[in-house]
Each structure stands twice: as structure tokens, then as C-alpha cells.
């Protein structure tokens, strides 16, 4: 800390040194000093994302979610596809149950840089959590057109199908998942739900028993998902 303070004292107008000092304060959990240093760095380079990201992280460390959201939105206003800001804001929004905010954040990033498959998959999952099942299916289908055996996305689309009581389509996706990953307990549990929706009781029971065999804790997880 003393070294960082000394170089800032020697060159107070150096943006990099101010940012370094702020990060050192933050690592030492001196959050008010970190906040002040990041604010000074922001004055030196108003369009630079680093100070706003730093201020957001400080706010998160102090459990000030709304403040963190404002700083991150400031970054994304200038650079909608900034990776760290997108992931941080999406995570905060999802944790708070604000799925529309999470979706809007991801949509803004994908509009600028549409080839981000991993973010597109996260967006499909956020749509499911938001109850926007048709959008989840559409987004997942776009991804699977290029990557037909991307199992995480197959599971997401299956969840959306199950929410719409479309057991047949869910079974098709989940059968592919368990073929590729036969020890995926969650996939077997979802498959059991798909069979149940279709009234295929014996197959539902067999899939559910396989899920429990692979992971005894899947019993509780299955109940939570059903709820």
C-alpha cells in the first residue's frame, strides 16, 4: 500500500497509478479509500471502464447491490459487450430474481457481439427462470442448430418444453443428453418428468430410479424442481 501511495503522490495525474492504488485498497478491504481512489481515477479517464468496474466490486463487497448495478450499467452504456460487466450484472440480477434485467443485459451484449455462444446459452437459461419459455426455446434452438449435441443447452430447452407440458419434445432432447452423458443424474430426473407428462409411468419410474442411483441427493433436487 505504501508503495502504491508513494507513486500516486509522485504522479497524481497518472490514471494507471490511481487505479492500482484503488485495487490495492480494495484487496486490503479498505473500501472507502478504494472508492475514493477509483473515483479519482474515473475523473482522469471518464470513459474508461476499469474505475466503474472497481466501484461496482467495492459496492458488492459492501453488499450495496443497487449501487453496483448503477456502476455496471454505466460501463455497459458505453460498451454493451464488456465481458466482466455483463457477467457481474447478470449474476447480481439473477441472484436478486430480476431476470428481466439479466435478460436485457445479455441481449445487449449479444446484439453487439452475436457469436458469444456461452452467453446465448446463459440467456436461454435466464429466459426459463423468467418464465419466458418460448423465447428460451427459440434461443436454445438457434444454438443447437450449430451445436446439436451441446448438452447444457439441450437440458435448458427441455426445461422450457417441460414447463409448457410438451413432454414429447423434452424427451427427445433429454434422450440425447443421457446418451452422451449416461451418468448425468439431473438429466435422468428431467427425463422422468418428461415421461410423466406423457403418461408413460413405467418409463418415468425407471428414469427416476436411475437418477437416484446415480445421485441419491437427486431425490430432494427433483422435488425442488417440481415445486
Coordinates of N, CA and C in Angstrom, one line a residue:
X1 N 0.8 -1.2 0.0 CA 0.0 0.0 0.0 C 0.9 1.3 0.0
X2 N 1.9 1.3 0.8 CA 2.8 2.4 0.9 C 3.4 2.7 -0.4
X3 N 3.8 1.7 -1.1 CA 4.4 1.9 -2.5 C 3.4 2.5 -3.4
X4 N 2.2 1.9 -3.5 CA 1.2 2.5 -4.4 C 0.9 3.9 -4.0
X5 N 0.8 4.2 -2.7 CA 0.5 5.6 -2.3 C 1.6 6.5 -2.7
X6 N 2.9 6.0 -2.7 CA 4.0 6.9 -3.0 C 4.0 7.2 -4.5
X7 N 3.7 6.3 -5.3 CA 3.8 6.6 -6.8 C 2.6 7.5 -7.2
X8 N 1.5 7.3 -6.5 CA 0.4 8.3 -6.8 C 0.7 9.7 -6.3
X9 N 1.4 9.7 -5.2 CA 1.8 11.1 -4.7 C 2.8 11.7 -5.7
X10 N 3.7 10.9 -6.3 CA 4.7 11.4 -7.2 C 4.0 11.8 -8.5
X11 N 3.0 11.0 -9.0 CA 2.3 11.3 -10.3 C 0.8 11.3 -10.1
X12 N 0.2 12.3 -9.5 CA -1.2 12.2 -9.1 C -2.1 12.2 -10.3
X13 N -1.6 12.6 -11.5 CA -2.5 12.6 -12.7 C -2.3 11.3 -13.5
X14 N -1.6 10.3 -13.0 CA -1.4 9.1 -13.7 C -2.6 8.1 -13.4
X15 N -3.4 7.9 -14.5 CA -4.6 7.0 -14.3 C -4.3 5.6 -13.9
X16 N -3.2 5.0 -14.4 CA -2.8 3.7 -14.1 C -2.4 3.6 -12.6
X17 N -1.7 4.6 -12.1 CA -1.3 4.5 -10.7 C -2.5 4.6 -9.8
X18 N -3.4 5.5 -10.2 CA -4.6 5.7 -9.3 C -5.4 4.4 -9.3
X19 N -5.6 3.8 -10.4 CA -6.3 2.5 -10.5 C -5.6 1.4 -9.7
X20 N -4.3 1.4 -9.8 CA -3.5 0.4 -9.0 C -3.7 0.6 -7.5
X21 N -3.7 1.9 -7.1 CA -3.9 2.2 -5.6 C -5.3 1.7 -5.2
X22 N -6.2 2.0 -6.0 CA -7.6 1.6 -5.7 C -7.7 0.1 -5.5
X23 N -7.1 -0.6 -6.4 CA -7.2 -2.1 -6.3 C -6.5 -2.6 -5.1
X24 N -5.4 -2.0 -4.8 CA -4.6 -2.4 -3.6 C -5.5 -2.1 -2.3
X25 N -6.1 -1.0 -2.2 CA -7.0 -0.7 -1.1 C -8.1 -1.7 -1.0
X26 N -8.7 -2.0 -2.2 CA -9.8 -3.0 -2.2 C -9.4 -4.4 -1.7
X27 N -8.2 -4.8 -2.2 CA -7.7 -6.1 -1.7 C -7.5 -6.1 -0.2
X28 N -7.1 -5.0 0.3 CA -6.9 -4.9 1.8 C -8.2 -4.6 2.5
X29 N -9.3 -4.6 1.8 CA -10.6 -4.3 2.4 C -10.8 -2.9 3.0
X30 N -10.0 -2.0 2.5 CA -10.1 -0.6 2.9 C -11.1 0.1 1.8
X31 N -12.3 -0.3 2.0 CA -13.3 0.0 0.9 C -13.5 1.5 0.6
X32 N -13.6 2.3 1.7 CA -13.8 3.7 1.5 C -12.6 4.4 0.8
X33 N -11.4 4.0 1.1 CA -10.2 4.5 0.4 C -10.2 4.0 -1.0
X34 N -10.6 2.8 -1.2 CA -10.7 2.2 -2.6 C -11.7 3.0 -3.4
X35 N -12.9 3.3 -2.8 CA -13.9 4.0 -3.5 C -13.4 5.4 -3.9
X36 N -12.7 6.1 -3.0 CA -12.2 7.4 -3.3 C -11.2 7.4 -4.4
X37 N -10.3 6.4 -4.4 CA -9.2 6.2 -5.4 C -9.8 5.9 -6.7
X38 N -10.8 5.0 -6.8 CA -11.5 4.7 -8.1 C -12.2 6.0 -8.6
X39 N -12.8 6.8 -7.7 CA -13.5 8.0 -8.2 C -12.5 9.0 -8.8
X40 N -11.3 9.1 -8.1 CA -10.3 10.0 -8.7 C -9.8 9.5 -10.0
X41 N -9.7 8.1 -10.2 CA -9.2 7.6 -11.4 C -10.3 7.8 -12.5
X42 N -11.6 7.7 -12.1 CA -12.6 8.0 -13.1 C -12.6 9.4 -13.6
X43 N -12.2 10.4 -12.7 CA -12.1 11.8 -13.2 C -11.0 11.9 -14.2
X44 N -10.0 11.1 -14.1 CA -8.9 11.2 -15.0 C -9.2 10.6 -16.4
X45 N -10.0 9.6 -16.4 CA -10.4 8.9 -17.6 C -11.9 8.6 -17.5
X46 N -12.8 9.5 -17.8 CA -14.2 9.3 -17.6 C -14.8 8.2 -18.4
X47 N -14.3 7.8 -19.5 CA -14.8 6.8 -20.4 C -14.2 5.4 -20.1
X48 N -13.2 5.3 -19.3 CA -12.5 4.1 -19.0 C -13.4 3.2 -18.1
X49 N -13.6 1.9 -18.5 CA -14.4 1.0 -17.7 C -13.9 0.6 -16.4
X50 N -12.6 0.6 -16.2 CA -11.9 0.0 -15.0 C -12.4 0.6 -13.7
X51 N -12.4 2.0 -13.6 CA -12.9 2.6 -12.4 C -14.3 2.2 -12.0
X52 N -15.2 2.2 -13.0 CA -16.6 1.9 -12.8 C -16.7 0.4 -12.3
X53 N -15.9 -0.5 -12.9 CA -16.0 -1.9 -12.5 C -15.4 -2.0 -11.1
X54 N -14.4 -1.3 -10.8 CA -13.8 -1.3 -9.4 C -14.8 -0.8 -8.4
X55 N -15.5 0.3 -8.7 CA -16.5 0.8 -7.8 C -17.7 -0.2 -7.6
X56 N -18.0 -0.9 -8.7 CA -19.1 -1.9 -8.6 C -18.6 -3.0 -7.7
X57 N -17.4 -3.4 -7.8 CA -16.9 -4.5 -6.9 C -16.8 -4.1 -5.5
X58 N -16.4 -2.8 -5.3 CA -16.4 -2.3 -3.9 C -17.8 -2.3 -3.3
X59 N -18.8 -1.8 -4.1 CA -20.2 -1.8 -3.7 C -20.7 -3.2 -3.4
X60 N -20.3 -4.2 -4.2 CA -20.7 -5.6 -3.9 C -20.1 -6.1 -2.6
X61 N -18.8 -5.7 -2.4 CA -18.2 -6.1 -1.1 C -18.9 -5.6 0.1
X62 N -19.5 -4.4 -0.1 CA -20.2 -3.8 1.0 C -21.7 -4.1 1.0
X63 N -22.1 -5.1 0.1 CA -23.5 -5.5 0.0 C -24.4 -4.4 -0.5
X64 N -23.9 -3.6 -1.3 CA -24.7 -2.5 -1.9 C -25.1 -2.8 -3.4
X65 N -26.0 -3.7 -3.5 CA -26.3 -4.2 -4.9 C -26.8 -3.2 -5.8
X66 N -27.7 -2.3 -5.4 CA -28.2 -1.3 -6.3 C -27.1 -0.3 -6.8
X67 N -26.2 0.0 -5.9 CA -25.1 0.9 -6.3 C -24.2 0.2 -7.3
X68 N -24.0 -1.1 -7.1 CA -23.2 -1.9 -8.0 C -23.8 -2.0 -9.4
X69 N -25.1 -2.2 -9.4 CA -25.9 -2.2 -10.6 C -25.7 -0.9 -11.4
X70 N -25.8 0.2 -10.7 CA -25.7 1.5 -11.4 C -24.3 1.7 -12.1
X71 N -23.3 1.3 -11.4 CA -22.0 1.4 -11.9 C -21.8 0.5 -13.1
X72 N -22.3 -0.7 -13.1 CA -22.1 -1.6 -14.2 C -23.0 -1.2 -15.4
X73 N -24.1 -0.7 -15.1 CA -24.9 -0.1 -16.2 C -24.2 1.0 -16.9
X74 N -23.5 1.8 -16.1 CA -22.7 2.9 -16.7 C -21.6 2.3 -17.6
X75 N -21.0 1.2 -17.3 CA -20.0 0.6 -18.2 C -20.6 0.1 -19.4
X76 N -21.8 -0.5 -19.3 CA -22.4 -1.2 -20.4 C -23.1 -0.1 -21.3
X77 N -23.4 1.0 -20.8 CA -23.9 2.1 -21.7 C -22.9 2.5 -22.7
X78 N -21.6 2.4 -22.3 CA -20.5 2.8 -23.3 C -20.1 1.6 -24.1
X79 N -20.0 0.4 -23.4 CA -19.5 -0.8 -24.1 C -20.5 -2.0 -23.7
X80 N -21.6 -2.2 -24.4 CA -22.6 -3.2 -24.1 C -22.1 -4.6 -23.9
X81 N -21.0 -4.9 -24.6 CA -20.5 -6.3 -24.6 C -19.2 -6.5 -23.7
X82 N -19.0 -5.5 -22.7 CA -17.9 -5.6 -21.8 C -18.0 -6.9 -21.0
X83 N -17.1 -7.9 -21.2 CA -17.3 -9.2 -20.6 C -17.5 -9.2 -19.1
X84 N -16.7 -8.5 -18.3 CA -16.8 -8.6 -16.9 C -18.0 -7.9 -16.4
X85 N -18.4 -6.8 -17.0 CA -19.6 -6.0 -16.6 C -20.8 -6.8 -16.9
X86 N -20.9 -7.5 -18.1 CA -22.0 -8.3 -18.4 C -22.2 -9.4 -17.4
X87 N -21.1 -10.1 -17.1 CA -21.2 -11.3 -16.2 C -21.6 -10.9 -14.8
X88 N -21.0 -9.8 -14.3 CA -21.3 -9.3 -13.0 C -22.7 -8.8 -12.9
X89 N -23.2 -8.1 -13.8 CA -24.5 -7.5 -13.7 C -25.6 -8.7 -13.9
X90 N -25.3 -9.6 -14.8 CA -26.2 -10.7 -15.0 C -26.3 -11.6 -13.7
X91 N -25.1 -11.8 -13.0 CA -25.1 -12.5 -11.8 C -25.9 -11.8 -10.7
X92 N -25.7 -10.5 -10.5 CA -26.4 -9.8 -9.5 C -27.9 -9.9 -9.7
X93 N -28.3 -9.6 -11.0 CA -29.7 -9.6 -11.3 C -30.3 -10.9 -11.1
X94 N -29.7 -12.0 -11.5 CA -30.2 -13.3 -11.3 C -30.3 -13.7 -9.8
X95 N -29.3 -13.3 -9.0 CA -29.4 -13.5 -7.6 C -30.5 -12.8 -6.9
X96 N -30.8 -11.6 -7.4 CA -32.0 -10.8 -6.9 C -33.3 -11.2 -7.5
X97 N -33.3 -12.2 -8.4 CA -34.5 -12.6 -9.0 C -35.0 -11.6 -10.1
X98 N -34.1 -10.7 -10.5 CA -34.5 -9.7 -11.5 C -34.1 -10.2 -12.9
X99 N -34.8 -11.2 -13.3 CA -34.5 -11.9 -14.6 C -34.6 -11.1 -15.8
X100 N -35.6 -10.1 -15.8 CA -35.7 -9.3 -17.0 C -34.5 -8.4 -17.1
X101 N -33.9 -7.9 -16.0 CA -32.7 -7.1 -16.1 C -31.5 -8.0 -16.6
X102 N -31.4 -9.2 -16.1 CA -30.4 -10.2 -16.5 C -30.5 -10.4 -18.0
X103 N -31.8 -10.6 -18.5 CA -32.0 -10.9 -19.9 C -31.6 -9.7 -20.7
X104 N -32.0 -8.5 -20.3 CA -31.7 -7.3 -21.1 C -30.2 -7.1 -21.2
X105 N -29.5 -7.4 -20.1 CA -28.0 -7.2 -20.1 C -27.4 -8.2 -21.1
X106 N -27.8 -9.4 -21.2 CA -27.3 -10.4 -22.1 C -27.7 -10.1 -23.5
X107 N -29.0 -9.6 -23.7 CA -29.4 -9.3 -25.0 C -28.6 -8.1 -25.6
X108 N -28.3 -7.1 -24.8 CA -27.5 -6.0 -25.2 C -26.1 -6.4 -25.7
X109 N -25.5 -7.4 -25.0 CA -24.2 -7.9 -25.3 C -24.2 -8.6 -26.6
X110 N -25.2 -9.5 -26.7 CA -25.3 -10.4 -27.9 C -25.7 -9.6 -29.2
X111 N -26.4 -8.4 -29.0 CA -26.7 -7.6 -30.1 C -25.4 -7.0 -30.8
X112 N -24.5 -6.7 -29.9 CA -23.2 -6.2 -30.4 C -22.3 -7.3 -30.9
X113 N -22.2 -8.4 -30.1 CA -21.3 -9.5 -30.5 C -22.1 -10.8 -30.4
X114 N -22.9 -11.1 -31.5 CA -23.8 -12.2 -31.5 C -23.2 -13.6 -31.5
X115 N -21.9 -13.7 -31.7 CA -21.3 -15.0 -31.8 C -20.8 -15.6 -30.4
X116 N -21.4 -15.0 -29.3 CA -21.0 -15.5 -28.0 C -21.9 -16.6 -27.5
X117 N -21.6 -17.8 -27.9 CA -22.4 -19.0 -27.7 C -22.7 -19.2 -26.2
X118 N -21.7 -19.0 -25.4 CA -21.8 -19.3 -24.0 C -22.8 -18.3 -23.3
X119 N -22.7 -17.0 -23.8 CA -23.7 -16.0 -23.2 C -25.1 -16.3 -23.8
X120 N -25.2 -16.8 -25.0 CA -26.5 -17.1 -25.6 C -27.2 -18.2 -24.8
X121 N -26.3 -19.2 -24.3 CA -26.8 -20.3 -23.5 C -27.3 -19.8 -22.2
X122 N -26.6 -18.9 -21.6 CA -27.0 -18.3 -20.3 C -28.3 -17.5 -20.5
X123 N -28.4 -16.8 -21.6 CA -29.7 -16.1 -21.8 C -30.8 -17.0 -21.9
X124 N -30.7 -18.2 -22.6 CA -31.7 -19.2 -22.7 C -32.2 -19.6 -21.3
X125 N -31.2 -19.8 -20.5 CA -31.5 -20.3 -19.1 C -32.2 -19.2 -18.3
X126 N -31.8 -17.9 -18.5 CA -32.4 -16.8 -17.8 C -33.9 -16.7 -18.3
X127 N -34.1 -16.9 -19.6 CA -35.5 -16.9 -20.1 C -36.3 -17.9 -19.4
X128 N -35.8 -19.1 -19.2 CA -36.5 -20.2 -18.5 C -36.9 -19.7 -17.1
X129 N -35.9 -19.1 -16.4 CA -36.2 -18.7 -15.0 C -37.2 -17.5 -15.0
X130 N -37.2 -16.8 -16.0 CA -38.2 -15.6 -16.1 C -39.5 -16.1 -16.5
X131 N -39.7 -17.4 -16.9 CA -41.0 -17.8 -17.4 C -41.2 -17.5 -18.8
X132 N -40.2 -17.1 -19.5 CA -40.3 -16.7 -21.0 C -39.9 -17.9 -21.8
X133 N -40.7 -19.0 -21.8 CA -40.4 -20.3 -22.3 C -40.2 -20.3 -23.8
X134 N -41.1 -19.6 -24.5 CA -41.0 -19.6 -26.0 C -39.7 -19.0 -26.4
X135 N -39.3 -17.9 -25.7 CA -38.0 -17.2 -26.0 C -36.8 -18.2 -25.7
X136 N -37.0 -18.9 -24.6 CA -35.9 -19.8 -24.2 C -35.7 -20.9 -25.3
X137 N -36.9 -21.4 -25.8 CA -36.8 -22.5 -26.8 C -36.2 -21.9 -28.1
X138 N -36.6 -20.7 -28.5 CA -36.1 -20.1 -29.7 C -34.6 -19.9 -29.6
X139 N -34.1 -19.3 -28.5 CA -32.7 -19.1 -28.3 C -31.9 -20.4 -28.3
X140 N -32.4 -21.4 -27.5 CA -31.7 -22.6 -27.5 C -31.7 -23.3 -28.8
X141 N -32.7 -23.2 -29.6 CA -32.8 -23.8 -30.9 C -31.8 -23.2 -31.8
X142 N -31.6 -21.9 -31.7 CA -30.5 -21.2 -32.6 C -29.2 -21.8 -32.3
X143 N -28.9 -22.0 -31.0 CA -27.6 -22.5 -30.6 C -27.4 -24.0 -31.1
X144 N -28.5 -24.8 -30.9 CA -28.4 -26.2 -31.2 C -28.4 -26.4 -32.8
X145 N -28.8 -25.5 -33.5 CA -28.7 -25.6 -35.0 C -27.2 -25.7 -35.4
X146 N -26.3 -25.0 -34.7 CA -24.9 -25.0 -34.9 C -24.2 -26.1 -34.1
X147 N -24.7 -26.3 -32.9 CA -24.1 -27.3 -32.0 C -25.1 -28.3 -31.5
X148 N -25.6 -29.2 -32.3 CA -26.7 -30.1 -32.0 C -26.5 -31.0 -30.7
X149 N -25.3 -31.2 -30.3 CA -25.1 -32.0 -29.1 C -24.5 -31.2 -28.0
X150 N -24.8 -29.9 -27.9 CA -24.4 -29.1 -26.7 C -25.4 -29.4 -25.6
X151 N -25.0 -30.3 -24.7 CA -25.9 -30.9 -23.8 C -26.5 -29.9 -22.8
X152 N -25.7 -28.9 -22.4 CA -26.3 -28.0 -21.4 C -27.4 -27.2 -22.0
X153 N -27.4 -26.9 -23.3 CA -28.4 -26.2 -24.0 C -29.6 -27.1 -24.2
X154 N -29.4 -28.4 -24.5 CA -30.4 -29.4 -24.7 C -31.3 -29.5 -23.4
X155 N -30.6 -29.5 -22.2 CA -31.3 -29.5 -20.9 C -32.1 -28.3 -20.7
X156 N -31.5 -27.1 -21.1 CA -32.3 -25.9 -20.9 C -33.5 -25.9 -21.8
X157 N -33.4 -26.3 -23.0 CA -34.6 -26.3 -23.9 C -35.6 -27.3 -23.4
X158 N -35.1 -28.5 -22.9 CA -36.0 -29.5 -22.3 C -36.8 -28.9 -21.1
X159 N -36.1 -28.1 -20.3 CA -36.8 -27.5 -19.1 C -37.9 -26.6 -19.6
X160 N -37.7 -25.8 -20.7 CA -38.7 -25.0 -21.3 C -39.9 -25.8 -21.8
X161 N -39.5 -26.9 -22.5 CA -40.6 -27.8 -23.0 C -41.4 -28.3 -21.9
X162 N -40.7 -28.8 -20.8 CA -41.5 -29.3 -19.7 C -42.4 -28.3 -19.1
X163 N -41.9 -27.1 -19.0 CA -42.8 -26.0 -18.4 C -44.0 -25.8 -19.3
X164 N -43.9 -26.1 -20.6 CA -45.1 -25.9 -21.5 C -45.8 -27.2 -21.6
X165 N -45.5 -28.2 -20.8 CA -46.1 -29.5 -20.8 C -46.0 -30.2 -22.2
X166 N -44.8 -30.0 -22.8 CA -44.5 -30.6 -24.1 C -43.5 -31.8 -23.8
X167 N -44.1 -32.8 -23.3 CA -43.2 -33.9 -22.9 C -42.5 -34.6 -24.0
X168 N -43.1 -34.7 -25.1 CA -42.5 -35.4 -26.3 C -41.2 -34.7 -26.7
X169 N -41.2 -33.4 -26.8 CA -40.0 -32.7 -27.3 C -38.9 -32.7 -26.2
X170 N -39.4 -32.6 -24.9 CA -38.4 -32.7 -23.8 C -37.7 -34.1 -23.8
X171 N -38.5 -35.1 -24.0 CA -37.9 -36.5 -24.0 C -36.9 -36.6 -25.1
X172 N -37.2 -36.1 -26.3 CA -36.2 -36.1 -27.4 C -34.9 -35.5 -27.0
X173 N -35.0 -34.3 -26.5 CA -33.7 -33.6 -26.1 C -33.0 -34.4 -25.0
X174 N -33.7 -34.8 -24.0 CA -33.1 -35.5 -22.8 C -32.6 -36.9 -23.1
X175 N -33.2 -37.5 -24.1 CA -32.7 -38.8 -24.5 C -31.3 -38.7 -25.1
X176 N -31.1 -37.6 -25.9 CA -29.8 -37.3 -26.5 C -28.8 -37.0 -25.3
X177 N -29.2 -36.3 -24.3 CA -28.3 -35.9 -23.2 C -27.8 -37.2 -22.5
X178 N -28.8 -38.1 -22.2 CA -28.4 -39.3 -21.4 C -27.6 -40.2 -22.3
X179 N -27.8 -40.2 -23.6 CA -26.9 -41.0 -24.5 C -25.5 -40.5 -24.4
X180 N -25.3 -39.2 -24.5 CA -24.0 -38.6 -24.5 C -23.4 -38.6 -23.1
X181 N -24.2 -38.5 -22.0 CA -23.7 -38.4 -20.6 C -24.6 -39.3 -19.8
X182 N -24.4 -40.6 -19.9 CA -25.3 -41.6 -19.2 C -25.3 -41.5 -17.7
X183 N -24.3 -40.8 -17.1 CA -24.2 -40.7 -15.7 C -24.7 -39.3 -15.1
X184 N -25.4 -38.6 -16.0 CA -25.9 -37.3 -15.6 C -27.2 -37.5 -14.9
X185 N -27.2 -37.5 -13.6 CA -28.4 -37.8 -12.7 C -29.5 -36.8 -13.0
X186 N -29.2 -35.5 -13.1 CA -30.2 -34.5 -13.3 C -30.9 -34.7 -14.6
X187 N -30.2 -35.1 -15.7 CA -30.8 -35.4 -17.0 C -31.8 -36.5 -16.9
X188 N -31.4 -37.6 -16.1 CA -32.4 -38.7 -15.9 C -33.6 -38.2 -15.2
X189 N -33.4 -37.3 -14.2 CA -34.6 -36.8 -13.4 C -35.5 -36.0 -14.3
X190 N -34.9 -35.2 -15.1 CA -35.8 -34.4 -16.1 C -36.5 -35.3 -17.1
X191 N -35.7 -36.4 -17.5 CA -36.3 -37.3 -18.4 C -37.5 -38.0 -17.7
X192 N -37.4 -38.3 -16.5 CA -38.5 -38.9 -15.7 C -39.8 -38.0 -15.8
X193 N -39.5 -36.7 -15.6 CA -40.6 -35.7 -15.7 C -41.2 -35.7 -17.1
X194 N -40.4 -35.8 -18.1 CA -40.9 -35.8 -19.5 C -41.8 -37.0 -19.7
X195 N -41.4 -38.2 -19.2 CA -42.2 -39.4 -19.4 C -43.5 -39.2 -18.6
X196 N -43.4 -38.6 -17.4 CA -44.6 -38.5 -16.6 C -45.6 -37.6 -17.3
X197 N -45.1 -36.5 -17.9 CA -46.0 -35.6 -18.6 C -46.8 -36.4 -19.7
X198 N -46.1 -37.3 -20.3 CA -46.7 -38.1 -21.4 C -47.5 -39.3 -20.9
X199 N -47.5 -39.5 -19.6 CA -48.3 -40.6 -19.0 C -47.6 -41.9 -19.1
X200 N -46.3 -41.9 -19.4 CA -45.5 -43.1 -19.6 C -44.9 -43.5 -18.2
X201 N -45.8 -44.1 -17.4 CA -45.5 -44.2 -15.9 C -44.3 -45.1 -15.7
X202 N -44.2 -46.3 -16.4 CA -43.2 -47.2 -16.1 C -41.8 -46.6 -16.5
X203 N -41.8 -45.9 -17.7 CA -40.5 -45.3 -18.1 C -40.1 -44.1 -17.2
X204 N -41.1 -43.4 -16.7 CA -40.8 -42.3 -15.7 C -40.2 -42.9 -14.5
X205 N -40.8 -44.0 -14.0 CA -40.3 -44.6 -12.8 C -38.8 -45.1 -13.0
X206 N -38.6 -45.7 -14.1 CA -37.2 -46.3 -14.4 C -36.2 -45.1 -14.5
X207 N -36.6 -44.0 -15.1 CA -35.6 -42.9 -15.3 C -35.4 -42.3 -13.9
X208 N -36.4 -42.2 -13.1 CA -36.3 -41.6 -11.8 C -35.4 -42.4 -10.9
X209 N -35.6 -43.7 -11.0 CA -34.7 -44.7 -10.2 C -33.3 -44.6 -10.6
X210 N -33.1 -44.4 -11.9 CA -31.7 -44.3 -12.4 C -31.1 -43.0 -11.9
X211 N -31.8 -41.9 -11.8 CA -31.3 -40.7 -11.3 C -30.9 -40.8 -9.8
X212 N -31.8 -41.5 -9.0 CA -31.5 -41.7 -7.6 C -30.3 -42.6 -7.4
X213 N -30.1 -43.6 -8.3 CA -29.0 -44.5 -8.3 C -27.7 -43.7 -8.5
X214 N -27.7 -42.8 -9.5 CA -26.5 -42.1 -9.8 C -26.2 -41.0 -8.7
X215 N -27.3 -40.4 -8.1 CA -27.1 -39.4 -7.1 C -28.2 -39.4 -6.2
X216 N -28.1 -40.0 -5.0 CA -29.2 -40.1 -4.0 C -29.8 -38.8 -3.7
X217 N -29.0 -37.7 -3.8 CA -29.5 -36.4 -3.4 C -30.4 -35.8 -4.5
X218 N -30.5 -36.5 -5.6 CA -31.4 -36.1 -6.7 C -32.8 -36.2 -6.3
X219 N -33.1 -37.0 -5.3 CA -34.5 -37.1 -4.8 C -35.0 -35.7 -4.3
X220 N -34.2 -35.1 -3.5 CA -34.6 -33.7 -3.0 C -34.6 -32.7 -4.1
X221 N -33.5 -32.8 -5.0 CA -33.5 -31.8 -6.1 C -34.6 -32.0 -7.0
X222 N -35.1 -33.2 -7.3 CA -36.2 -33.4 -8.1 C -37.5 -32.8 -7.5
X223 N -37.6 -32.9 -6.2 CA -38.8 -32.4 -5.6 C -38.8 -30.8 -5.7
X224 N -37.6 -30.2 -5.5 CA -37.5 -28.8 -5.6 C -37.8 -28.3 -7.0
X225 N -37.3 -29.0 -8.0 CA -37.6 -28.6 -9.4 C -39.1 -28.7 -9.7
X226 N -39.7 -29.8 -9.2 CA -41.1 -30.0 -9.5 C -41.9 -28.9 -8.8
X227 N -41.5 -28.4 -7.7 CA -42.2 -27.3 -7.0 C -42.0 -26.0 -7.8

